Amino acid sequence: MARRLESARGSMPLSELLERKEKLAMASFGVRDLDTMMRFAPRRYTVPAPLRSLHDTHEGEEVSAIVTVERVSSRSMRSRHGSILEVVVTDGIENITLTFFLAKQHLVDWHTKRLAVGRRVLVRGTVGRNKMTGNPQITHPDYEEFEDSEEGLAHAQRPRPVYPLRKNIAQRTMRAATEKGLEFAEYLARPVPARIVEARGLLPLPEAVAAVHTPRTEQDTLSGVAHLVYEEAFVLQAIFAQRRTLDERSPAPALRAEGPLQTAFDERLPFELTAGQKEIGEEIIERVGRDHPTSMLLQGDVGSGKTVIALRAMLRAVDSGHQAALLAPTEVLAEQHHRTILGLLGDLARAGQLDGHLDATRVRLLTGSQKTSARRETLLDVTSGQAGIVVGTHALLTESVEFASLGLVVIDEQHRFGVDHRRRLRSKGPGGMTPHVVVMTATPIPRTAALATVGDLDVLTLRESPGMRAGVESFVVPEQLPKWENRMWARAAEEIAAQRQVFVVCARIDETDDSPPPATILDENGEISETRLEEARGVTATAERLATRPELAGARIGVLHGRLTSEQKQQTMDRVVAGEIDLLVATTVIEVGVDVPNASVMIVLDAERFGVSQLHQLRGRVGRGEHPGIAFLDTRTTPEHPAFARLEGIAGAADGFALADLDLQVRGAGDLVGEEQSGLQRTLKHLDVIRDAPIIDQARQDAFAVLAADPDLTDHPDLAGAIANRLRDADPDVERS
């Protein structure tokens, strides 16, 4: 068996190691081989209370005591099927009863055999009282035999691992399985080279997993987990290092032309670029000028001017003889981007027209709901290369869209797109080349914040604002205080009276829809929990109710949601921009990109149902002009509710980067190399990207050094295997994000 294990390096199936119930217990968590089981860490540890005399204990206290069994008896339960097993034990001074309520006779027999009269055991549990007799008892205590020596006593007092459980699985089954696996720990795959383990002061892997599953002290648990944390960071960084290496080997269009479109565009800008915009623009120019693909994350708060920076980069692609694509998550945003670009470029976007600039290009829009004739005309311009800039939604990703020479891809609000979406666009480069990619976000979502921490993307941060916007203040409005809610609507009416506009956002369209699932929140211990909230308000019913509010009498109210046709949505937004609608009730279709400088109030109903990033984006829709914005986060939760505290944190954080940290803590890092955008523990089993930032930095240095010396990992087969397993678990077809 040792020889077979040595060749498998930890991949031995558990069927060859464990009993059937142990194998099934592990399989319920997707654990099917030795390597995975040894890295399946306990959720927590229980540390026994100090040994003490039963005479000194009181009801409700945790106790650990060495006792001798004096008497064992059992009887049938009166009210339900099963037996009550009572074991009287003594420490030589006091007696106490160990009480077990057992549904099956075989459990009675199992405990009776282990607790024979005269046997000495170490017992742990909480002291209670028997309701019938008033005598002290410990219900369902933890107990074990121990060797009557100093070493045996220390072993009995060791921390005990507590594993997550599924239905009908006992802790002792999980513990027995991992203890059997430890016998073969020497044959585990070791992704982290031994020299790095030693240099970083880590326990060797066999010792580390022993410390994790059978610790002798609390310090053992920390030392053991430290290896698993570092290993996870190291494998993750090795994946990123491989991707960088792949990029360096892949050809990309070198976008190096200096004009003429870029120069003409800069000359007609109606404002001066900020120092930050100029600096970031130069960094992008340097990166897209390389002959291998680069992936950049352009992050800046709402209103920081990311679109102008991206447009200048797209013009550089056109000047260099290639095309640029701007991918937006919704048709509303794609159409707005198209209008914005046309407005900024003017005659530079009117190639082939009488009033077009001599060096003009064409800017085309492609969405799924376009009429056939418009779509055919757009596709012709894209295929022929006449359209230098193409703006679109997911429609750009279809096989029927063929670019003449795609050199740059800009993805707005990148958290709306999975890895597969970006992969399909990158495959549309010219002649087997890979286009450069810029992804933009106003609020770094958890996955993005984590990627920035671990360094998968070149991160470009735009922190200053052009200063052309008045900004926005945010307030949490608890509906349990009617005065607050009434004042919110009165404030909205005041803004309308001042010729400004109001957005009201609802979580769904109709209130007759099925109730949304429970909201996911953090409890007071920082654990994820689910809570059933009141049913969310809908757009149509809310618009009808608001029409009857006396404060809003005479207000022109419109609605916008996903069930409207593209033409209806566009007509509604045109009326809003024209000032013909005072108050727009909408779903999150207006979350990103909607630019109405006259809008000054954002009211989010049932705000507890929205994510951190969503709320920040929504409040960024107001205060975009000369008038200050106000965002009201309206909630039916109480101040004691965890969701209420989260809303207050959002309202108090004006900076999108601070919100990214909050979002990362609430939602988790998500899948750092695959498709998933968020989810606590979905990807990271041991690593915390906030807590372990210094470890990530160390692992990055080590992993990049290993890949630089051995790009194909010929001398590091265990690392190559760990990378393959990691990517297989994330996405069987995953490529660089």
PDB file of C-alpha atoms in Angstrom, residues 492-591:
ATOM      1  CA  ALA A 492     -38.519  64.643  -1.965  1.00  0.00           C
ATOM      2  CA  ALA A 493     -41.491  66.952  -2.600  1.00  0.00           C
ATOM      3  CA  GLU A 494     -39.345  69.996  -1.772  1.00  0.00           C
ATOM      4  CA  GLU A 495     -36.779  68.974  -4.395  1.00  0.00           C
ATOM      5  CA  ILE A 496     -39.506  68.468  -6.994  1.00  0.00           C
ATOM      6  CA  ALA A 497     -40.906  71.911  -6.160  1.00  0.00           C
ATOM      7  CA  ALA A 498     -37.396  73.275  -6.809  1.00  0.00           C
ATOM      8  CA  GLN A 499     -37.547  71.794 -10.343  1.00  0.00           C
ATOM      9  CA  ARG A 500     -35.333  68.828  -9.497  1.00  0.00           C
ATOM     10  CA  GLN A 501     -36.055  65.098  -9.844  1.00  0.00           C
ATOM     11  CA  VAL A 502     -36.386  62.042  -7.607  1.00  0.00           C
ATOM     12  CA  PHE A 503     -35.619  58.333  -8.069  1.00  0.00           C
ATOM     13  CA  VAL A 504     -37.455  55.680  -6.007  1.00  0.00           C
ATOM     14  CA  VAL A 505     -36.036  52.146  -6.266  1.00  0.00           C
ATOM     15  CA  CYS A 506     -37.901  48.938  -5.395  1.00  0.00           C
ATOM     16  CA  ALA A 507     -36.592  45.392  -5.056  1.00  0.00           C
ATOM     17  CA  ARG A 508     -39.137  43.915  -7.480  1.00  0.00           C
ATOM     18  CA  ILE A 509     -41.716  44.817 -10.093  1.00  0.00           C
ATOM     19  CA  ASP A 510     -45.012  43.438  -8.725  1.00  0.00           C
ATOM     20  CA  GLU A 511     -45.989  42.712  -5.158  1.00  0.00           C
ATOM     21  CA  THR A 512     -47.922  39.677  -6.347  1.00  0.00           C
ATOM     22  CA  ASP A 513     -44.642  37.964  -7.245  1.00  0.00           C
ATOM     23  CA  ASP A 514     -43.454  35.071  -5.123  1.00  0.00           C
ATOM     24  CA  SER A 515     -41.783  36.306  -1.974  1.00  0.00           C
ATOM     25  CA  PRO A 516     -38.023  36.744  -2.468  1.00  0.00           C
ATOM     26  CA  PRO A 517     -35.726  34.354  -0.606  1.00  0.00           C
ATOM     27  CA  PRO A 518     -34.511  35.166   2.904  1.00  0.00           C
ATOM     28  CA  ALA A 519     -31.935  37.930   3.085  1.00  0.00           C
ATOM     29  CA  THR A 520     -28.393  36.890   3.993  1.00  0.00           C
ATOM     30  CA  ILE A 521     -26.927  38.924   6.873  1.00  0.00           C
ATOM     31  CA  LEU A 522     -24.270  38.666   9.556  1.00  0.00           C
ATOM     32  CA  ASP A 523     -25.264  37.878  13.129  1.00  0.00           C
ATOM     33  CA  GLU A 524     -23.597  39.389  16.180  1.00  0.00           C
ATOM     34  CA  ASN A 525     -20.863  36.733  16.048  1.00  0.00           C
ATOM     35  CA  GLY A 526     -19.977  37.501  12.456  1.00  0.00           C
ATOM     36  CA  GLU A 527     -21.594  34.251  11.243  1.00  0.00           C
ATOM     37  CA  ILE A 528     -23.693  34.175   8.077  1.00  0.00           C
ATOM     38  CA  SER A 529     -27.364  33.704   8.854  1.00  0.00           C
ATOM     39  CA  GLU A 530     -30.621  33.956   6.990  1.00  0.00           C
ATOM     40  CA  THR A 531     -33.593  35.944   8.167  1.00  0.00           C
ATOM     41  CA  ARG A 532     -37.084  36.266   6.773  1.00  0.00           C
ATOM     42  CA  LEU A 533     -37.810  39.915   6.044  1.00  0.00           C
ATOM     43  CA  GLU A 534     -41.132  41.510   5.242  1.00  0.00           C
ATOM     44  CA  GLU A 535     -42.191  41.207   1.609  1.00  0.00           C
ATOM     45  CA  ALA A 536     -40.537  43.806  -0.586  1.00  0.00           C
ATOM     46  CA  ARG A 537     -42.503  46.620  -2.213  1.00  0.00           C
ATOM     47  CA  GLY A 538     -42.980  46.537  -5.993  1.00  0.00           C
ATOM     48  CA  VAL A 539     -42.612  49.242  -8.642  1.00  0.00           C
ATOM     49  CA  THR A 540     -46.195  49.308  -9.931  1.00  0.00           C
ATOM     50  CA  ALA A 541     -47.900  49.305  -6.518  1.00  0.00           C
ATOM     51  CA  THR A 542     -45.437  51.847  -5.128  1.00  0.00           C
ATOM     52  CA  ALA A 543     -46.081  54.225  -8.021  1.00  0.00           C
ATOM     53  CA  GLU A 544     -49.829  53.966  -7.354  1.00  0.00           C
ATOM     54  CA  ARG A 545     -49.376  54.622  -3.623  1.00  0.00           C
ATOM     55  CA  LEU A 546     -47.090  57.595  -4.188  1.00  0.00           C
ATOM     56  CA  ALA A 547     -49.652  59.160  -6.512  1.00  0.00           C
ATOM     57  CA  THR A 548     -52.014  59.389  -3.523  1.00  0.00           C
ATOM     58  CA  ARG A 549     -49.537  60.935  -1.055  1.00  0.00           C
ATOM     59  CA  PRO A 550     -50.542  64.548  -0.359  1.00  0.00           C
ATOM     60  CA  GLU A 551     -46.888  65.710  -0.328  1.00  0.00           C
ATOM     61  CA  LEU A 552     -46.471  64.529  -3.914  1.00  0.00           C
ATOM     62  CA  ALA A 553     -49.724  65.906  -5.286  1.00  0.00           C
ATOM     63  CA  GLY A 554     -49.209  67.052  -8.845  1.00  0.00           C
ATOM     64  CA  ALA A 555     -45.863  65.271  -9.280  1.00  0.00           C
ATOM     65  CA  ARG A 556     -45.390  63.610 -12.661  1.00  0.00           C
ATOM     66  CA  ILE A 557     -44.607  59.956 -11.841  1.00  0.00           C
ATOM     67  CA  GLY A 558     -43.086  57.423 -14.235  1.00  0.00           C
ATOM     68  CA  VAL A 559     -42.049  53.767 -13.955  1.00  0.00           C
ATOM     69  CA  LEU A 560     -39.085  51.822 -15.333  1.00  0.00           C
ATOM     70  CA  HIS A 561     -38.399  48.112 -15.038  1.00  0.00           C
ATOM     71  CA  GLY A 562     -37.127  45.090 -16.927  1.00  0.00           C
ATOM     72  CA  ARG A 563     -40.475  43.976 -18.351  1.00  0.00           C
ATOM     73  CA  LEU A 564     -40.771  47.072 -20.488  1.00  0.00           C
ATOM     74  CA  THR A 565     -39.546  46.823 -24.042  1.00  0.00           C
ATOM     75  CA  SER A 566     -36.260  48.429 -24.964  1.00  0.00           C
ATOM     76  CA  GLU A 567     -38.159  51.145 -26.799  1.00  0.00           C
ATOM     77  CA  GLN A 568     -40.413  51.834 -23.792  1.00  0.00           C
ATOM     78  CA  LYS A 569     -37.412  52.039 -21.469  1.00  0.00           C
ATOM     79  CA  GLN A 570     -35.634  54.430 -23.782  1.00  0.00           C
ATOM     80  CA  GLN A 571     -38.716  56.633 -24.118  1.00  0.00           C
ATOM     81  CA  THR A 572     -39.058  56.779 -20.331  1.00  0.00           C
ATOM     82  CA  MET A 573     -35.403  57.705 -19.846  1.00  0.00           C
ATOM     83  CA  ASP A 574     -35.673  60.335 -22.585  1.00  0.00           C
ATOM     84  CA  ARG A 575     -38.604  61.894 -20.699  1.00  0.00           C
ATOM     85  CA  VAL A 576     -36.607  61.832 -17.460  1.00  0.00           C
ATOM     86  CA  VAL A 577     -33.622  63.536 -19.117  1.00  0.00           C
ATOM     87  CA  ALA A 578     -35.953  66.083 -20.690  1.00  0.00           C
ATOM     88  CA  GLY A 579     -37.431  66.903 -17.266  1.00  0.00           C
ATOM     89  CA  GLU A 580     -40.897  65.600 -18.151  1.00  0.00           C
ATOM     90  CA  ILE A 581     -40.928  63.115 -15.231  1.00  0.00           C
ATOM     91  CA  ASP A 582     -40.499  64.425 -11.670  1.00  0.00           C
ATOM     92  CA  LEU A 583     -40.360  61.104  -9.840  1.00  0.00           C
ATOM     93  CA  LEU A 584     -39.243  57.826 -11.400  1.00  0.00           C
ATOM     94  CA  VAL A 585     -40.120  54.552  -9.644  1.00  0.00           C
ATOM     95  CA  ALA A 586     -37.785  51.834 -10.902  1.00  0.00           C
ATOM     96  CA  THR A 587     -36.037  48.570 -10.217  1.00  0.00           C
ATOM     97  CA  THR A 588     -32.249  48.356 -10.181  1.00  0.00           C
ATOM     98  CA  VAL A 589     -32.291  48.760 -13.961  1.00  0.00           C
ATOM     99  CA  ILE A 590     -31.044  52.279 -13.125  1.00  0.00           C
ATOM    100  CA  GLU A 591     -28.275  50.971 -10.861  1.00  0.00           C
TER     101      GLU A 591
END
